[in-house]
PDB file of C-alpha atoms in Angstrom:
ATOM      1  CA  ASP A   1      -9.057  19.079   2.012  1.00 62.00           C
ATOM      2  CA  GLY A   2      -7.659  16.926  -0.776  1.00 71.00           C
ATOM      3  CA  GLY A   3      -7.715  13.194  -0.387  1.00 92.00           C
ATOM      4  CA  ILE A   4      -9.241   9.862  -1.302  1.00 96.00           C
ATOM      5  CA  THR A   5     -12.672   8.838  -0.113  1.00 96.00           C
ATOM      6  CA  GLN A   6     -13.685   5.201   0.015  1.00 97.00           C
ATOM      7  CA  SER A   7     -17.217   4.089   0.743  1.00 96.00           C
ATOM      8  CA  PRO A   8     -18.756   2.326   2.418  1.00 96.00           C
ATOM      9  CA  LYS A   9     -16.429   1.671   5.364  1.00 96.00           C
ATOM     10  CA  TYR A  10     -18.082  -1.692   6.021  1.00 96.00           C
ATOM     11  CA  LEU A  11     -19.882  -3.858   3.458  1.00 94.00           C
ATOM     12  CA  PHE A  12     -21.595  -7.199   3.781  1.00 92.00           C
ATOM     13  CA  ARG A  13     -22.137  -9.446   0.779  1.00 89.00           C
ATOM     14  CA  LYS A  14     -24.362 -12.456   0.412  1.00 89.00           C
ATOM     15  CA  GLU A  15     -23.260 -15.500  -1.540  1.00 85.00           C
ATOM     16  CA  GLY A  16     -23.702 -14.995  -5.290  1.00 86.00           C
ATOM     17  CA  GLN A  17     -24.093 -11.238  -5.020  1.00 91.00           C
ATOM     18  CA  ASN A  18     -22.078  -8.565  -6.817  1.00 94.00           C
ATOM     19  CA  VAL A  19     -21.060  -5.516  -4.805  1.00 95.00           C
ATOM     20  CA  THR A  20     -19.363  -2.273  -5.810  1.00 96.00           C
ATOM     21  CA  LEU A  21     -16.830  -0.371  -3.720  1.00 97.00           C
ATOM     22  CA  SER A  22     -16.519   3.341  -4.345  1.00 98.00           C
ATOM     23  CA  CYS A  23     -13.262   5.304  -4.602  1.00 98.00           C
ATOM     24  CA  GLU A  24     -13.160   9.055  -5.297  1.00 98.00           C
ATOM     25  CA  GLN A  25     -10.129  11.372  -5.243  1.00 97.00           C
ATOM     26  CA  ASN A  26      -9.850  15.157  -5.509  1.00 95.00           C
ATOM     27  CA  LEU A  27      -6.061  15.275  -5.737  1.00 92.00           C
ATOM     28  CA  ASN A  28      -6.013  15.520  -9.532  1.00 92.00           C
ATOM     29  CA  HIS A  29      -3.887  12.373  -9.589  1.00 91.00           C
ATOM     30  CA  ASP A  30      -3.522  10.501 -12.855  1.00 89.00           C
ATOM     31  CA  ALA A  31      -3.076   6.947 -11.587  1.00 90.00           C
ATOM     32  CA  MET A  32      -5.371   4.957  -9.332  1.00 94.00           C
ATOM     33  CA  TYR A  33      -5.000   1.504  -7.803  1.00 94.00           C
ATOM     34  CA  TRP A  34      -6.980  -1.132  -5.948  1.00 97.00           C
ATOM     35  CA  TYR A  35      -5.259  -3.375  -3.411  1.00 96.00           C
ATOM     36  CA  ARG A  36      -6.531  -6.177  -1.239  1.00 97.00           C
ATOM     37  CA  GLN A  37      -5.128  -6.740   2.267  1.00 96.00           C
ATOM     38  CA  ASP A  38      -5.499 -10.000   4.199  1.00 93.00           C
ATOM     39  CA  PRO A  39      -4.188 -10.638   7.732  1.00 85.00           C
ATOM     40  CA  GLY A  40      -0.483 -11.486   7.731  1.00 78.00           C
ATOM     41  CA  GLN A  41      -0.125 -10.735   4.031  1.00 81.00           C
ATOM     42  CA  GLY A  42       1.092  -7.742   2.155  1.00 85.00           C
ATOM     43  CA  LEU A  43      -1.073  -5.607  -0.067  1.00 93.00           C
ATOM     44  CA  ARG A  44      -1.855  -7.378  -3.328  1.00 94.00           C
ATOM     45  CA  LEU A  45      -2.652  -5.432  -6.486  1.00 93.00           C
ATOM     46  CA  ILE A  46      -6.064  -6.095  -8.063  1.00 96.00           C
ATOM     47  CA  TYR A  47      -6.326  -3.475 -10.833  1.00 96.00           C
ATOM     48  CA  TYR A  48      -4.696  -0.193 -11.732  1.00 93.00           C
ATOM     49  CA  SER A  49      -5.386   2.667 -14.099  1.00 93.00           C
ATOM     50  CA  GLN A  50      -2.918   5.233 -15.398  1.00 88.00           C
ATOM     51  CA  ILE A  51      -5.372   7.354 -17.395  1.00 89.00           C
ATOM     52  CA  VAL A  52      -9.090   7.728 -17.933  1.00 93.00           C
ATOM     53  CA  ASN A  53     -10.771   4.943 -19.924  1.00 94.00           C
ATOM     54  CA  ASP A  54      -7.777   2.656 -19.499  1.00 93.00           C
ATOM     55  CA  PHE A  55      -6.952   0.062 -16.834  1.00 94.00           C
ATOM     56  CA  GLN A  56      -4.840  -3.056 -16.426  1.00 92.00           C
ATOM     57  CA  LYS A  57      -5.090  -6.243 -14.402  1.00 94.00           C
ATOM     58  CA  GLY A  58      -2.882  -6.617 -11.391  1.00 92.00           C
ATOM     59  CA  ASP A  59      -1.735  -9.813  -9.724  1.00 91.00           C
ATOM     60  CA  ILE A  60      -5.126 -11.022  -8.461  1.00 95.00           C
ATOM     61  CA  ALA A  61      -7.740  -9.621 -10.896  1.00 96.00           C
ATOM     62  CA  GLU A  62      -9.890 -12.762 -11.191  1.00 96.00           C
ATOM     63  CA  GLY A  63     -13.396 -12.171  -9.847  1.00 96.00           C
ATOM     64  CA  TYR A  64     -13.069  -8.372  -9.906  1.00 97.00           C
ATOM     65  CA  SER A  65     -13.906  -5.652 -12.419  1.00 97.00           C
ATOM     66  CA  VAL A  66     -13.268  -1.901 -12.596  1.00 98.00           C
ATOM     67  CA  SER A  67     -14.069   1.154 -14.684  1.00 97.00           C
ATOM     68  CA  ARG A  68     -12.364   4.541 -15.109  1.00 97.00           C
ATOM     69  CA  GLU A  69     -14.849   6.851 -16.782  1.00 97.00           C
ATOM     70  CA  LYS A  70     -13.709   9.920 -14.846  1.00 97.00           C
ATOM     71  CA  LYS A  71     -10.275  10.929 -13.605  1.00 96.00           C
ATOM     72  CA  GLU A  72     -11.470  11.236 -10.017  1.00 97.00           C
ATOM     73  CA  SER A  73     -13.375   7.939  -9.784  1.00 98.00           C
ATOM     74  CA  PHE A  74     -12.250   4.290  -9.869  1.00 98.00           C
ATOM     75  CA  PRO A  75     -14.974   1.924  -8.590  1.00 98.00           C
ATOM     76  CA  LEU A  76     -14.273  -1.754  -7.936  1.00 98.00           C
ATOM     77  CA  THR A  77     -16.913  -4.453  -8.397  1.00 97.00           C
ATOM     78  CA  VAL A  78     -16.475  -7.708  -6.523  1.00 96.00           C
ATOM     79  CA  THR A  79     -18.364 -10.303  -8.543  1.00 94.00           C
ATOM     80  CA  SER A  80     -19.829 -13.640  -7.505  1.00 89.00           C
ATOM     81  CA  ALA A  81     -16.886 -15.269  -9.281  1.00 88.00           C
ATOM     82  CA  GLN A  82     -14.569 -14.110  -6.484  1.00 89.00           C
ATOM     83  CA  LYS A  83     -14.648 -17.123  -4.174  1.00 86.00           C
ATOM     84  CA  ASN A  84     -12.974 -15.589  -1.145  1.00 90.00           C
ATOM     85  CA  PRO A  85     -13.866 -11.896  -1.102  1.00 92.00           C
ATOM     86  CA  THR A  86     -13.682 -11.263   2.640  1.00 94.00           C
ATOM     87  CA  ALA A  87     -10.805  -8.776   3.039  1.00 96.00           C
ATOM     88  CA  PHE A  88      -9.826  -5.155   3.580  1.00 97.00           C
ATOM     89  CA  TYR A  89      -9.823  -3.241   0.275  1.00 98.00           C
ATOM     90  CA  LEU A  90      -7.650  -0.203  -0.238  1.00 97.00           C
ATOM     91  CA  CYS A  91      -7.800   2.345  -3.019  1.00 97.00           C
ATOM     92  CA  ALA A  92      -4.777   4.518  -3.775  1.00 95.00           C
ATOM     93  CA  SER A  93      -3.741   7.222  -6.195  1.00 93.00           C
ATOM     94  CA  SER A  94      -0.515   8.805  -7.360  1.00 88.00           C
ATOM     95  CA  LEU A  95       0.692  11.515  -9.688  1.00 79.00           C
ATOM     96  CA  ASP A  96       1.842  10.526 -13.150  1.00 66.00           C
ATOM     97  CA  PRO A  97       3.561   7.186 -12.456  1.00 60.00           C
ATOM     98  CA  ARG A  98       6.382   8.220 -14.763  1.00 60.00           C
ATOM     99  CA  ASP A  99       7.364  10.760 -12.087  1.00 59.00           C
ATOM    100  CA  ARG A 100      10.106   9.173 -10.070  1.00 58.00           C
ATOM    101  CA  GLY A 101       9.210   8.253  -6.559  1.00 62.00           C
ATOM    102  CA  SER A 102       5.648   9.521  -6.412  1.00 62.00           C
ATOM    103  CA  GLY A 103       4.293   7.845  -3.342  1.00 79.00           C
ATOM    104  CA  TYR A 104       0.755   6.634  -3.060  1.00 88.00           C
ATOM    105  CA  THR A 105      -2.038   8.369  -1.202  1.00 92.00           C
ATOM    106  CA  PHE A 106      -4.371   5.780   0.266  1.00 95.00           C
ATOM    107  CA  GLY A 107      -8.019   5.897   1.178  1.00 96.00           C
ATOM    108  CA  SER A 108      -9.263   4.694   4.556  1.00 96.00           C
ATOM    109  CA  GLY A 109     -10.372   1.336   3.206  1.00 97.00           C
ATOM    110  CA  THR A 110     -13.520  -0.783   2.908  1.00 97.00           C
ATOM    111  CA  ARG A 111     -13.899  -3.942   4.941  1.00 96.00           C
ATOM    112  CA  LEU A 112     -15.919  -6.494   2.975  1.00 95.00           C
ATOM    113  CA  THR A 113     -17.416  -9.518   4.713  1.00 94.00           C
ATOM    114  CA  VAL A 114     -19.327 -12.404   3.154  1.00 88.00           C
ATOM    115  CA  VAL A 115     -22.385 -13.434   5.185  1.00 85.00           C
TER     116      VAL A 115
ATOM    117  CA  GLU B   1       9.355 -11.285 -10.025  1.00 80.00           C
ATOM    118  CA  ASP B   2       9.807  -8.546  -7.446  1.00 86.00           C
ATOM    119  CA  GLN B   3       9.812  -9.720  -3.839  1.00 91.00           C
ATOM    120  CA  VAL B   4       9.776  -7.916  -0.504  1.00 95.00           C
ATOM    121  CA  THR B   5      10.271  -9.614   2.873  1.00 96.00           C
ATOM    122  CA  GLN B   6       9.946  -7.773   6.167  1.00 97.00           C
ATOM    123  CA  SER B   7      11.259  -8.894   9.545  1.00 97.00           C
ATOM    124  CA  PRO B   8      10.395  -9.377  12.261  1.00 97.00           C
ATOM    125  CA  GLU B   9       6.681 -10.006  11.768  1.00 96.00           C
ATOM    126  CA  ALA B  10       6.002  -8.446  15.163  1.00 97.00           C
ATOM    127  CA  LEU B  11       8.144  -6.393  17.539  1.00 98.00           C
ATOM    128  CA  ARG B  12       7.370  -5.391  21.103  1.00 98.00           C
ATOM    129  CA  LEU B  13       9.396  -2.576  22.666  1.00 97.00           C
ATOM    130  CA  GLN B  14       9.372  -0.652  25.893  1.00 98.00           C
ATOM    131  CA  GLU B  15       9.027   3.091  25.596  1.00 97.00           C
ATOM    132  CA  GLY B  16      12.489   4.530  24.919  1.00 97.00           C
ATOM    133  CA  GLU B  17      13.948   1.215  23.704  1.00 97.00           C
ATOM    134  CA  SER B  18      15.429   1.854  20.249  1.00 98.00           C
ATOM    135  CA  SER B  19      15.348  -0.835  17.544  1.00 98.00           C
ATOM    136  CA  SER B  20      15.248  -1.460  13.785  1.00 98.00           C
ATOM    137  CA  LEU B  21      12.861  -3.020  11.291  1.00 98.00           C
ATOM    138  CA  ASN B  22      14.233  -4.803   8.231  1.00 98.00           C
ATOM    139  CA  CYS B  23      13.022  -4.887   4.632  1.00 98.00           C
ATOM    140  CA  SER B  24      14.841  -7.220   2.238  1.00 98.00           C
ATOM    141  CA  TYR B  25      14.025  -6.923  -1.434  1.00 97.00           C
ATOM    142  CA  THR B  26      14.658  -8.509  -4.797  1.00 94.00           C
ATOM    143  CA  VAL B  27      13.935  -6.374  -7.803  1.00 88.00           C
ATOM    144  CA  SER B  28      15.237  -6.259 -11.353  1.00 83.00           C
ATOM    145  CA  GLY B  29      15.951  -2.553 -11.224  1.00 84.00           C
ATOM    146  CA  LEU B  30      15.015  -0.443  -8.211  1.00 87.00           C
ATOM    147  CA  ARG B  31      13.239   2.783  -9.003  1.00 85.00           C
ATOM    148  CA  GLY B  32      12.286   3.534  -5.409  1.00 89.00           C
ATOM    149  CA  LEU B  33      11.725   1.949  -1.992  1.00 94.00           C
ATOM    150  CA  PHE B  34       8.837   3.214   0.117  1.00 94.00           C
ATOM    151  CA  TRP B  35       7.973   3.055   3.814  1.00 96.00           C
ATOM    152  CA  TYR B  36       4.416   3.445   5.061  1.00 96.00           C
ATOM    153  CA  ARG B  37       2.774   3.432   8.481  1.00 97.00           C
ATOM    154  CA  GLN B  38      -0.654   1.813   8.904  1.00 96.00           C
ATOM    155  CA  ASP B  39      -2.905   2.129  11.948  1.00 96.00           C
ATOM    156  CA  PRO B  40      -5.580  -0.550  12.576  1.00 92.00           C
ATOM    157  CA  GLY B  41      -8.569  -0.229  10.261  1.00 91.00           C
ATOM    158  CA  LYS B  42      -7.017   2.636   8.300  1.00 94.00           C
ATOM    159  CA  GLY B  43      -5.149   3.129   5.058  1.00 95.00           C
ATOM    160  CA  PRO B  44      -1.341   3.315   4.979  1.00 95.00           C
ATOM    161  CA  GLU B  45       0.291   6.701   5.473  1.00 94.00           C
ATOM    162  CA  PHE B  46       3.356   7.600   3.420  1.00 92.00           C
ATOM    163  CA  LEU B  47       6.607   8.043   5.376  1.00 94.00           C
ATOM    164  CA  PHE B  48       9.675   7.934   3.097  1.00 91.00           C
ATOM    165  CA  THR B  49      10.957   7.238  -0.389  1.00 92.00           C
ATOM    166  CA  LEU B  50      14.559   6.088  -0.901  1.00 94.00           C
ATOM    167  CA  TYR B  51      16.092   5.927  -4.364  1.00 90.00           C
ATOM    168  CA  SER B  52      19.662   4.678  -4.170  1.00 91.00           C
ATOM    169  CA  ALA B  53      22.037   2.761  -1.903  1.00 94.00           C
ATOM    170  CA  GLY B  54      23.508   4.904   0.841  1.00 96.00           C
ATOM    171  CA  GLU B  55      20.570   7.259   1.006  1.00 96.00           C
ATOM    172  CA  GLU B  56      19.064   8.114   4.405  1.00 97.00           C
ATOM    173  CA  LYS B  57      15.945  10.027   5.417  1.00 95.00           C
ATOM    174  CA  GLU B  58      14.651  11.094   8.824  1.00 96.00           C
ATOM    175  CA  LYS B  59      11.347  12.135  10.305  1.00 93.00           C
ATOM    176  CA  GLU B  60      11.018  12.713  14.030  1.00 95.00           C
ATOM    177  CA  ARG B  61      12.031   9.420  15.717  1.00 96.00           C
ATOM    178  CA  LEU B  62      12.246   7.486  12.435  1.00 98.00           C
ATOM    179  CA  LYS B  63      15.232   7.081  10.159  1.00 98.00           C
ATOM    180  CA  ALA B  64      15.219   5.026   6.958  1.00 98.00           C
ATOM    181  CA  THR B  65      18.346   3.712   5.256  1.00 98.00           C
ATOM    182  CA  LEU B  66      18.924   1.801   2.029  1.00 97.00           C
ATOM    183  CA  THR B  67      21.490  -0.681   0.714  1.00 96.00           C
ATOM    184  CA  LYS B  68      21.447  -2.647  -2.533  1.00 93.00           C
ATOM    185  CA  LYS B  69      19.596  -5.534  -0.881  1.00 95.00           C
ATOM    186  CA  GLU B  70      17.697  -4.150   2.090  1.00 97.00           C
ATOM    187  CA  SER B  71      16.327  -1.164   3.919  1.00 98.00           C
ATOM    188  CA  PHE B  72      16.147  -0.477   7.622  1.00 98.00           C
ATOM    189  CA  LEU B  73      13.696   1.639   9.539  1.00 98.00           C
ATOM    190  CA  HIS B  74      15.385   2.732  12.742  1.00 98.00           C
ATOM    191  CA  ILE B  75      13.177   3.868  15.595  1.00 98.00           C
ATOM    192  CA  THR B  76      14.925   5.933  18.252  1.00 98.00           C
ATOM    193  CA  ALA B  77      13.401   6.240  21.735  1.00 97.00           C
ATOM    194  CA  PRO B  78       9.942   5.113  20.583  1.00 97.00           C
ATOM    195  CA  LYS B  79       6.721   6.251  22.219  1.00 97.00           C
ATOM    196  CA  PRO B  80       3.418   4.352  22.492  1.00 97.00           C
ATOM    197  CA  GLU B  81       1.986   6.474  19.666  1.00 97.00           C
ATOM    198  CA  ASP B  82       4.556   4.898  17.336  1.00 97.00           C
ATOM    199  CA  SER B  83       2.658   1.603  17.649  1.00 98.00           C
ATOM    200  CA  ALA B  84       1.434   0.625  14.179  1.00 97.00           C
ATOM    201  CA  THR B  85       2.137  -1.696  11.268  1.00 96.00           C
ATOM    202  CA  TYR B  86       5.040  -0.536   9.133  1.00 97.00           C
ATOM    203  CA  LEU B  87       4.949  -1.494   5.464  1.00 97.00           C
ATOM    204  CA  CYS B  88       7.803  -1.542   2.979  1.00 96.00           C
ATOM    205  CA  ALA B  89       7.283  -1.498  -0.786  1.00 95.00           C
ATOM    206  CA  VAL B  90       9.438  -1.393  -3.905  1.00 92.00           C
ATOM    207  CA  GLN B  91       8.846   0.105  -7.298  1.00 88.00           C
ATOM    208  CA  ALA B  92      10.804  -1.330 -10.216  1.00 84.00           C
ATOM    209  CA  PHE B  93      11.688  -0.209 -13.682  1.00 77.00           C
ATOM    210  CA  ASN B  94       9.994  -2.260 -16.356  1.00 69.00           C
ATOM    211  CA  ALA B  95      11.792  -3.766 -19.352  1.00 65.00           C
ATOM    212  CA  GLY B  96      11.598  -0.495 -21.225  1.00 65.00           C
ATOM    213  CA  GLY B  97      13.366   1.391 -18.458  1.00 60.00           C
ATOM    214  CA  THR B  98      10.267   3.256 -17.394  1.00 59.00           C
ATOM    215  CA  SER B  99       7.818   2.375 -14.676  1.00 57.00           C
ATOM    216  CA  TYR B 100       4.078   2.170 -14.434  1.00 62.00           C
ATOM    217  CA  GLY B 101       3.988   2.983 -10.752  1.00 66.00           C
ATOM    218  CA  LYS B 102       3.074  -0.431  -9.402  1.00 78.00           C
ATOM    219  CA  LEU B 103       4.350  -1.020  -5.875  1.00 87.00           C
ATOM    220  CA  THR B 104       5.101  -4.481  -4.474  1.00 91.00           C
ATOM    221  CA  PHE B 105       4.536  -4.634  -0.711  1.00 94.00           C
ATOM    222  CA  GLY B 106       5.984  -6.732   2.070  1.00 95.00           C
ATOM    223  CA  GLN B 107       3.708  -8.281   4.688  1.00 95.00           C
ATOM    224  CA  GLY B 108       4.515  -5.619   7.264  1.00 96.00           C
ATOM    225  CA  THR B 109       5.961  -5.474  10.780  1.00 97.00           C
ATOM    226  CA  ILE B 110       3.543  -4.925  13.654  1.00 96.00           C
ATOM    227  CA  LEU B 111       5.231  -2.648  16.185  1.00 98.00           C
ATOM    228  CA  THR B 112       3.892  -2.356  19.729  1.00 98.00           C
ATOM    229  CA  VAL B 113       5.471   0.131  22.137  1.00 98.00           C
ATOM    230  CA  HIS B 114       4.562  -0.305  25.799  1.00 97.00           C
ATOM    231  CA  PRO B 115       4.631   2.658  28.215  1.00 95.00           C
TER     232      PRO B 115
END
């Protein structure tokens, strides 16, 4: 079945540690996105990528980094510079964003907790 | 800056009690308005895309409508399995008249339907 796979489902990070969240899709979608979700807040865009080897910062990129070496993969690294990383992280993909109205397909999320 | 505000924040209904969720938006040029359903601990699931004022779409007990300033998600005779968080998002045209696919989300409405 086609879809987006995020791993791990739960992740615990110690202070000062970098961690990487995995996102893989087999939908042949061009664009991929990372969002952060906090209780009572909407999804906030961290980074997005429209094509391989290219990505742009979203609204809250500080303390995060990404890569897009393959079309199907878009990993997110939460660095020690991110001071409040505890949140639910969602990866999404869509067809060519120039296509009108292409909705997102979301993964099942990774819950990151600082310990 | 694009903005999306959803109301109410939480809504409790009895099974069979119809109601509506509101999504007010401010966007420079609307390319599309999206509704998603999100169950606890999971990624959002795509429901509808609306493109222009006056448009309506239906799926089972859900009906989405759109005006120039807001969208409504009408729920007719809800069942307990309709309990979830409902998210609204907008996609805007950029200055060049195209769009890079970024969605701006509201904070969501938590719907609880009691049997």
